[in-house]
PDB file of C-alpha atoms in Angstrom:
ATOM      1  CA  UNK A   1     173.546 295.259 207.748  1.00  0.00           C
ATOM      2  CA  UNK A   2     171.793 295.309 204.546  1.00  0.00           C
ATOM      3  CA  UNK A   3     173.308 294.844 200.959  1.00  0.00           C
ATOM      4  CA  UNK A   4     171.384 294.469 197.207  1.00  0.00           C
ATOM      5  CA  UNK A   5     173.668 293.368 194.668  1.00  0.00           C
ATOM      6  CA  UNK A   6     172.908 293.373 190.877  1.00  0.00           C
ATOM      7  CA  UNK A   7     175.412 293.670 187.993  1.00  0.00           C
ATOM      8  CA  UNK A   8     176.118 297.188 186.547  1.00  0.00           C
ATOM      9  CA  UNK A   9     175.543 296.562 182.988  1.00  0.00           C
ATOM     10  CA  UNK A  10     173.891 293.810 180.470  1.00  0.00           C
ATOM     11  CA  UNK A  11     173.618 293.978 177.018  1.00  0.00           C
ATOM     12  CA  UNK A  12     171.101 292.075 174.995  1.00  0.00           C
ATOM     13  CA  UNK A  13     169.705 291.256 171.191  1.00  0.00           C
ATOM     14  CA  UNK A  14     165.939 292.575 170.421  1.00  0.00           C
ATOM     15  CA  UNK A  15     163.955 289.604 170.682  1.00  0.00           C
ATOM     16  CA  UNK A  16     165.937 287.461 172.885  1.00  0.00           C
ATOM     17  CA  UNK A  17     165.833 286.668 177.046  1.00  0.00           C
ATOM     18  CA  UNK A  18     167.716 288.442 179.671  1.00  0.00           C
ATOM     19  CA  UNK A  19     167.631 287.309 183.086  1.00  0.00           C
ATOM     20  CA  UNK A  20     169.073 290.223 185.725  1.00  0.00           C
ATOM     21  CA  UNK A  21     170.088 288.602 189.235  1.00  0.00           C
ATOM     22  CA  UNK A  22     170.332 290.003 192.270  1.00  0.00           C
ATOM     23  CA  UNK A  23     171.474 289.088 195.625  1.00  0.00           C
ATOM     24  CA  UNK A  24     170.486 290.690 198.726  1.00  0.00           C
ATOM     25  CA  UNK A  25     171.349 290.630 202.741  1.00  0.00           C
ATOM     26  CA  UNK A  26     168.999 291.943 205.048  1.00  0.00           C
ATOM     27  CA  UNK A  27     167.764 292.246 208.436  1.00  0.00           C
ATOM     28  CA  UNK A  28     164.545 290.175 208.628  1.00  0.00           C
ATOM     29  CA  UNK A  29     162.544 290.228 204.843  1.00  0.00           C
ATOM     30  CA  UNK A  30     159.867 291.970 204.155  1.00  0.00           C
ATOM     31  CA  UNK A  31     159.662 290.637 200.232  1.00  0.00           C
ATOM     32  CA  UNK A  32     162.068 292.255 197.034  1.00  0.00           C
ATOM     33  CA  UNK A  33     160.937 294.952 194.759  1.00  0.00           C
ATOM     34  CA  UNK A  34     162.058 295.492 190.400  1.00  0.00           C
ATOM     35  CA  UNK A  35     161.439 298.652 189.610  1.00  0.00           C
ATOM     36  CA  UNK A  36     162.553 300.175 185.746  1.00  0.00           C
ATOM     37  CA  UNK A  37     164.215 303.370 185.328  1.00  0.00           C
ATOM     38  CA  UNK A  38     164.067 304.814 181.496  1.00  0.00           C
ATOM     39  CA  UNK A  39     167.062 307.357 181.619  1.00  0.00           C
ATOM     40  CA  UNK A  40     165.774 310.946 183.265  1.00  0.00           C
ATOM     41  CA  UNK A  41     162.760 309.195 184.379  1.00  0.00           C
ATOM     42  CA  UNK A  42     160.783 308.202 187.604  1.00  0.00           C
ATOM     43  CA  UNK A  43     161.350 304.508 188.671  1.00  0.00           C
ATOM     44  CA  UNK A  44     158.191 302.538 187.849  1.00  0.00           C
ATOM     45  CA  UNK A  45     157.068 299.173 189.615  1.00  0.00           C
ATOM     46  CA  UNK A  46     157.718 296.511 187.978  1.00  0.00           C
ATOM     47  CA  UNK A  47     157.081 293.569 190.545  1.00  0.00           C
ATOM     48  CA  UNK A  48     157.332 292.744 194.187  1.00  0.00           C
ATOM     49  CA  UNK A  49     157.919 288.913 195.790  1.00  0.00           C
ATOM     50  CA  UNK A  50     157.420 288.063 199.701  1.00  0.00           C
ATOM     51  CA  UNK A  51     157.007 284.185 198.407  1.00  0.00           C
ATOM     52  CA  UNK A  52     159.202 281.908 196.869  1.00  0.00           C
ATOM     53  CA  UNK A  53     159.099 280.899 193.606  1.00  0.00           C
ATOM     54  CA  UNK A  54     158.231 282.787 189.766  1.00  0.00           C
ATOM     55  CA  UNK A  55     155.621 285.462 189.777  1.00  0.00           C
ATOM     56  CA  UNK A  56     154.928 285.890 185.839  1.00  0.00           C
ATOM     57  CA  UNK A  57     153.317 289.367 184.081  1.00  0.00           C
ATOM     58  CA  UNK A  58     153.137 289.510 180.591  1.00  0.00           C
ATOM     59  CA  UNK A  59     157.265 289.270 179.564  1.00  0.00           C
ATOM     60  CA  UNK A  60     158.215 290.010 182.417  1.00  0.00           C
ATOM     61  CA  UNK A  61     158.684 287.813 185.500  1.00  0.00           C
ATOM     62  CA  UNK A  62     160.823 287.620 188.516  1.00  0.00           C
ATOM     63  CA  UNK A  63     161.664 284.837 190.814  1.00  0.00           C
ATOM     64  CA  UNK A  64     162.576 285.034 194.267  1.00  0.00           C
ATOM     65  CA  UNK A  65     164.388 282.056 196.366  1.00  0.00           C
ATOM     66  CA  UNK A  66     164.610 283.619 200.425  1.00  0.00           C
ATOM     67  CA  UNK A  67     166.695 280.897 201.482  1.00  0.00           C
ATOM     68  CA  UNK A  68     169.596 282.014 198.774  1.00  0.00           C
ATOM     69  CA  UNK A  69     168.658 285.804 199.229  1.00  0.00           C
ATOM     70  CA  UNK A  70     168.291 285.619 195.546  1.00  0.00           C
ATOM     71  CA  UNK A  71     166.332 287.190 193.242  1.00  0.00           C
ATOM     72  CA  UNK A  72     166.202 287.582 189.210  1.00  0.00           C
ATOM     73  CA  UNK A  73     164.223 289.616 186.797  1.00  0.00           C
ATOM     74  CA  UNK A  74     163.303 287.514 183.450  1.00  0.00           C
ATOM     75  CA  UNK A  75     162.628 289.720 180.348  1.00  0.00           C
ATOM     76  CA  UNK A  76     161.479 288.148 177.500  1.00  0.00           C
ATOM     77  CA  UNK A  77     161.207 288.978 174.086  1.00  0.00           C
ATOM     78  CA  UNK A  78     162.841 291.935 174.119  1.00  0.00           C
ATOM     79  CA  UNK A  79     161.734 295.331 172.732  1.00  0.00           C
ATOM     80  CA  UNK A  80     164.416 298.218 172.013  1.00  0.00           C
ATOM     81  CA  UNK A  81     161.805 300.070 174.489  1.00  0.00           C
ATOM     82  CA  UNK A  82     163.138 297.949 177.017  1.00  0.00           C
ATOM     83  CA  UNK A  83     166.540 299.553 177.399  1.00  0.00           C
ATOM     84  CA  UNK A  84     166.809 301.153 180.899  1.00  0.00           C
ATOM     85  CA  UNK A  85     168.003 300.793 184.235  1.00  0.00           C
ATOM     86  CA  UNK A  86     166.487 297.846 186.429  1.00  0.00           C
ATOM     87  CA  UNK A  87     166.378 298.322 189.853  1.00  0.00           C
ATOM     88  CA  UNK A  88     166.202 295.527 192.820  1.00  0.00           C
ATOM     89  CA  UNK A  89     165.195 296.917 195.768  1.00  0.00           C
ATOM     90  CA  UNK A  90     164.233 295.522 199.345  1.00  0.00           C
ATOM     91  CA  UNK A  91     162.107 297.470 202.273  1.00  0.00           C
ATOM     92  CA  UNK A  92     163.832 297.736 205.623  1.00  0.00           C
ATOM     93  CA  UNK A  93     161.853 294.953 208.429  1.00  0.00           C
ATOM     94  CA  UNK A  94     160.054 297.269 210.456  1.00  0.00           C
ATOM     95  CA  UNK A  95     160.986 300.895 209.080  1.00  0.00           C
ATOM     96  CA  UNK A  96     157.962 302.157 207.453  1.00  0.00           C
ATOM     97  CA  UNK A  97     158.262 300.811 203.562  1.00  0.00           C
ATOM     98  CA  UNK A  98     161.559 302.095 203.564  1.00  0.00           C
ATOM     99  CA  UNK A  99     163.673 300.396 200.234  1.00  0.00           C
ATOM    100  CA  UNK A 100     167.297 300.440 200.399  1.00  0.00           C
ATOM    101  CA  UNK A 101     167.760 300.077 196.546  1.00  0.00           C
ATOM    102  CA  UNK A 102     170.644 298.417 194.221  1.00  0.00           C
ATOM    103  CA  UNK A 103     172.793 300.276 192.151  1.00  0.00           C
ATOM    104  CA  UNK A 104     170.579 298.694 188.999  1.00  0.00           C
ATOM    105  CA  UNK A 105     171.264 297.304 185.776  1.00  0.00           C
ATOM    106  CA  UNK A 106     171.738 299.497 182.728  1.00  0.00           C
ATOM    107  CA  UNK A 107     170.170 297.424 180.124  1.00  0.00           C
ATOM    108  CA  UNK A 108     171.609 298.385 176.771  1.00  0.00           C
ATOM    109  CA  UNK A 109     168.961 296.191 174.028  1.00  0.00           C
ATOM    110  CA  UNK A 110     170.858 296.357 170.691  1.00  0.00           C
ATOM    111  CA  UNK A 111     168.780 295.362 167.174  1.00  0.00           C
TER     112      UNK A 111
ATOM    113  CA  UNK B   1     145.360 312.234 190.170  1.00  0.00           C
ATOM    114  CA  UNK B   2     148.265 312.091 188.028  1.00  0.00           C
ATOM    115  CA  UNK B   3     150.662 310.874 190.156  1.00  0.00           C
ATOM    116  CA  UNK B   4     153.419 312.179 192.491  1.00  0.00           C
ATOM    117  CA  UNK B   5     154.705 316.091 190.899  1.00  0.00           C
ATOM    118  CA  UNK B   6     157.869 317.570 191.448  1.00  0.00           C
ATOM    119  CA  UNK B   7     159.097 321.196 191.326  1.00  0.00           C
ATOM    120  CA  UNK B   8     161.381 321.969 189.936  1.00  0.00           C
ATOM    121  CA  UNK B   9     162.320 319.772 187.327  1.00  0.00           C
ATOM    122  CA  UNK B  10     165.985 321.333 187.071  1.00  0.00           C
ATOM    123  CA  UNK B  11     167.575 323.807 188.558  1.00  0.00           C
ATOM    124  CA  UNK B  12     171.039 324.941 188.662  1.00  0.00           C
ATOM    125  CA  UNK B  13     172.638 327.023 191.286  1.00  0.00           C
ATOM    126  CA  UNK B  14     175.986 328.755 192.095  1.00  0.00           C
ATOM    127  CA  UNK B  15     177.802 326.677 195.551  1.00  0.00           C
ATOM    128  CA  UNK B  16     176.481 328.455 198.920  1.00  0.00           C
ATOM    129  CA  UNK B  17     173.207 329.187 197.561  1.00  0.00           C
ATOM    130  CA  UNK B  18     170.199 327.768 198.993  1.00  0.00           C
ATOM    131  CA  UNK B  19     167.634 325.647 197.410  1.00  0.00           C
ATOM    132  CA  UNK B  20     164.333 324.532 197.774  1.00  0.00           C
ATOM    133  CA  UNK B  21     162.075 321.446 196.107  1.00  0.00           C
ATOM    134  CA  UNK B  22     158.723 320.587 196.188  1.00  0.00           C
ATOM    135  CA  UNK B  23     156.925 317.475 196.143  1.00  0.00           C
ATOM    136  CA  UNK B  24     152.874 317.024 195.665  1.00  0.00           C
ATOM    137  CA  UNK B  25     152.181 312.938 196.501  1.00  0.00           C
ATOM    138  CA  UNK B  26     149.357 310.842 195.505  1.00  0.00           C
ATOM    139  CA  UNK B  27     146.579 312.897 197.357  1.00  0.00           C
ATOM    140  CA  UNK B  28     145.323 309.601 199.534  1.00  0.00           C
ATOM    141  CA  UNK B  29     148.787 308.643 200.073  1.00  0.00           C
ATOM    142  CA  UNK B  30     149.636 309.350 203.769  1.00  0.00           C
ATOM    143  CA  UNK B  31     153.684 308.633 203.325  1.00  0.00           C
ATOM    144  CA  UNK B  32     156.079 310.504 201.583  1.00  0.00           C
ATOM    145  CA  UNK B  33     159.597 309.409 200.894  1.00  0.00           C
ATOM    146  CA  UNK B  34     162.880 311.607 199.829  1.00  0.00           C
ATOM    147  CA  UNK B  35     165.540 309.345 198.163  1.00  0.00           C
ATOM    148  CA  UNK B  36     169.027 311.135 196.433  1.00  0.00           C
ATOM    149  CA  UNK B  37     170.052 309.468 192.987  1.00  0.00           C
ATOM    150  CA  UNK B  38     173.512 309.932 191.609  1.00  0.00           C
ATOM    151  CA  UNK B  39     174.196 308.920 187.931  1.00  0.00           C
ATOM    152  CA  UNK B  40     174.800 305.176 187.598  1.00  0.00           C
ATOM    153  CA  UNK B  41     173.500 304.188 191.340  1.00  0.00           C
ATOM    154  CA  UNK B  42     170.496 303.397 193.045  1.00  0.00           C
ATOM    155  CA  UNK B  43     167.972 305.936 195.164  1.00  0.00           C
ATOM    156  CA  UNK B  44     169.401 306.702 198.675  1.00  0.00           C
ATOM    157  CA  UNK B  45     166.883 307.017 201.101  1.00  0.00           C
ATOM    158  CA  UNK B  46     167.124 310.704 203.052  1.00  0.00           C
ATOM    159  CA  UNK B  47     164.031 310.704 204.902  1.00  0.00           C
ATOM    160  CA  UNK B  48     160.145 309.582 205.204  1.00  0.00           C
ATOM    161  CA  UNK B  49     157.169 311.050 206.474  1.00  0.00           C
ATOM    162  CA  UNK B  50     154.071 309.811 207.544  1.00  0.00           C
ATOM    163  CA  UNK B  51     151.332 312.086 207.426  1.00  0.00           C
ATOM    164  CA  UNK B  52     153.266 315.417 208.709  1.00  0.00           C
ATOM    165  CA  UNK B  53     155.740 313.746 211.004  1.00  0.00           C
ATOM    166  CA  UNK B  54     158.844 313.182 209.825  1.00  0.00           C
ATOM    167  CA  UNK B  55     159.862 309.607 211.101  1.00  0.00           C
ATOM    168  CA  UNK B  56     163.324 308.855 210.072  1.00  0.00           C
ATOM    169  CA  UNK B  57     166.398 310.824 208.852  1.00  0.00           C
ATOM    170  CA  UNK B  58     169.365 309.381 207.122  1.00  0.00           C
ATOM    171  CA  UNK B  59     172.857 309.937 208.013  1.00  0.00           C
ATOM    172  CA  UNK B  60     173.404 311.065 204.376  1.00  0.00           C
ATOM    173  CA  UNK B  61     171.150 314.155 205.381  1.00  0.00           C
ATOM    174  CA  UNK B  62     173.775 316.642 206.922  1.00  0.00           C
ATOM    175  CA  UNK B  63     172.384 319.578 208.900  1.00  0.00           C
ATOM    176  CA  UNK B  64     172.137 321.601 205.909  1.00  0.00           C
ATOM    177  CA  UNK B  65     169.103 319.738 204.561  1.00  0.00           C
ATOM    178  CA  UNK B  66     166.012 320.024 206.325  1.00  0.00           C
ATOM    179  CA  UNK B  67     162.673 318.660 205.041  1.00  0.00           C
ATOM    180  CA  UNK B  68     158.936 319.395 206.229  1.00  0.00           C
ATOM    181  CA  UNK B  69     155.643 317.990 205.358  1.00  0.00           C
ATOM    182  CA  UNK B  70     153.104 320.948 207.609  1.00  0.00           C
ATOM    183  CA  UNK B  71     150.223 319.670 206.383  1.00  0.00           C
ATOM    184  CA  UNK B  72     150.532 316.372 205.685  1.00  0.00           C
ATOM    185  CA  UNK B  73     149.825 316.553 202.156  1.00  0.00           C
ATOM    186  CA  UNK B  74     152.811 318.293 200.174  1.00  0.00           C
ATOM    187  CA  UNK B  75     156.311 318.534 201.081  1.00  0.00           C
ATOM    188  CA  UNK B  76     159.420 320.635 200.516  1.00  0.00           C
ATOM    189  CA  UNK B  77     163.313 319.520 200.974  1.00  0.00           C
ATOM    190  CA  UNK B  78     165.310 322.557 201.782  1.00  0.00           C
ATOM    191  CA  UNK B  79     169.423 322.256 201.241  1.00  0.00           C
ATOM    192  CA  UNK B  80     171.550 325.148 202.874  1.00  0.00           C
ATOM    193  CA  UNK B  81     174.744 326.376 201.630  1.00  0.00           C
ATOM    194  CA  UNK B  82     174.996 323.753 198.777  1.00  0.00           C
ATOM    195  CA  UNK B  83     177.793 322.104 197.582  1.00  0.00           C
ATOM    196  CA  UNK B  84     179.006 320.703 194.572  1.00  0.00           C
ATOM    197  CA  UNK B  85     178.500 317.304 196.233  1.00  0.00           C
ATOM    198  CA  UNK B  86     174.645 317.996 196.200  1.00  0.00           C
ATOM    199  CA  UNK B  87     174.376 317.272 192.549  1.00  0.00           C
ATOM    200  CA  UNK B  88     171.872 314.669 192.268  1.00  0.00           C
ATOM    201  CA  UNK B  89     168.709 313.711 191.242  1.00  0.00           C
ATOM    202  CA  UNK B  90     165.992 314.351 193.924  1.00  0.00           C
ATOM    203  CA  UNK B  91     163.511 311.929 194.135  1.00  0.00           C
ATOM    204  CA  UNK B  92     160.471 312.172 196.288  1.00  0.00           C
ATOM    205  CA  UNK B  93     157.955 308.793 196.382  1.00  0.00           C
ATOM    206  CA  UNK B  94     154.434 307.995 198.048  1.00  0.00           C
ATOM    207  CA  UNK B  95     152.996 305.410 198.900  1.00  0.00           C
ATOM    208  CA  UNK B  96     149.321 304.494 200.802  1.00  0.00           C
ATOM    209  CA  UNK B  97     150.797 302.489 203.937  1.00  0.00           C
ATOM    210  CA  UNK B  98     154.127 300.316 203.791  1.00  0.00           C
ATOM    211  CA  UNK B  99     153.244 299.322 200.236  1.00  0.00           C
ATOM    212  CA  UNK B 100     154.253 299.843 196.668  1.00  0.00           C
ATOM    213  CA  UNK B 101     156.681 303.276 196.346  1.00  0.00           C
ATOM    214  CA  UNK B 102     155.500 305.673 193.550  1.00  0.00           C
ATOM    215  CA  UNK B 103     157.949 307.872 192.517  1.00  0.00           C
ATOM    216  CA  UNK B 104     157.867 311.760 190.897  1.00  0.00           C
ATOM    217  CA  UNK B 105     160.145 311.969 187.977  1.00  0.00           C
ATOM    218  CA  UNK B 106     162.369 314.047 190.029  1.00  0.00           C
ATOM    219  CA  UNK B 107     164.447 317.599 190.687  1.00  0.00           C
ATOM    220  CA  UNK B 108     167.887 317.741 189.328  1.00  0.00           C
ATOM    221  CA  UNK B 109     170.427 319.774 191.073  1.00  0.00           C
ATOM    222  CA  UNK B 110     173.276 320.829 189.451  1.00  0.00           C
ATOM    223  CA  UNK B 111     175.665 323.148 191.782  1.00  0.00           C
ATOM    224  CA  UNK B 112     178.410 324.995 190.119  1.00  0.00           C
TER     225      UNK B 112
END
């Protein structure tokens, strides 16, 4: 079957480092997706890893390890902009781009 | 191209009523994605076309949802006889190939 994981909630100081995990089971990998979710908003792309390893973009970076099923989302220097919902999500081997999606993170970035 | 539109934003409806949403993709996009969204979860994927055939359904979709793509360009998600259970967000999402999903901002249902 397939499974994401990812906490429900995270709180955080403006200016500091979060790091949002998330652990996933699926049937053969096709690579893990962060997508961002501002409350009553579209999901945006935020990053997508097929290889192992830290992919970094600007203050925001996300590491995948396929042998753990593991994946986190590194935010750095955080902005109050930066509250929202962070989604992990992971495409289906073989079904079209389909993404079975986490419940996400609600981010809460206090001053 | 400013992205994948959805209509309507909101709409609220009385239980039994029908309802209709549209979505307008990425214009070079040739698949189109319906996901549900309930407050403090994830998307559920309901169904995926690719051009105008309609290659999967969830289970989540009963029989009273029914979605179409004639064309291959725009497509509309039909629910019959709602319930209060069908209060979600509505999400539809593009994408050129099995690639990167771009998502509308969505239709909110709220049945009464």
């Amino acid at each position: 079957g397939q499974n994401i994981d990812q906490p429900t909630e995270m709180t955080a100081t403006e200016g500091a480092i979060v790091q949002i995990n998330c652990t996933y089971q699926t049937s053969g990998f096709n690579g893990l997706f962060w997508y961002q979710q501002h409350a009553g908003e579209a999901p945006t792309f935020l990053s997508y890893n097929v290889l192992d390893g830290l992919e970094e973009k600007g203050r925001f970076s996300s590491f995948l390890s396929r042998s753990k099923g593991y994946s986190y989302l590194l935010l750095k220097e955080l902005q109050m902009k930066d509250s929202a919902s962070y989604l992990c999500a992971a495409p289906i081997y073989n079904q079209g781009g389909k993404l079975i999606f986490g419940q996400g993170t609600e981010l809460s970035v206090k001053p | 191209d400013t992205g994948v539109s959805q209509d309507p934003r909101h709409k609220i409806t009385k239980r039994g009523q029908n309802v209709t949403f549209r979505c307008d993709p990425i214009s070079e996009h040739n698949r189109l994605y319906w996901y549900r969204q309930t407050l403090g979860q994830g998307p559920e994927f309901l169904t995926y076309f690719q051009n105008e055939a309609q290659l999967e359904k969830s289970r989540l979709l009963s029989n009273r949802f029914s979605a179409e793509r004639p064309k291959g360009s725009f497509s509309t998600l039909e629910i019959q006889r709602t319930e209060q259970g069908d209060s979600a967000m509505y999400l539809c999402a593009s994408s050129p190939g099995a690639n990167v999903l771009t998502f509308g901002a969505g239709s909110r249902l709220t049945v009464l």
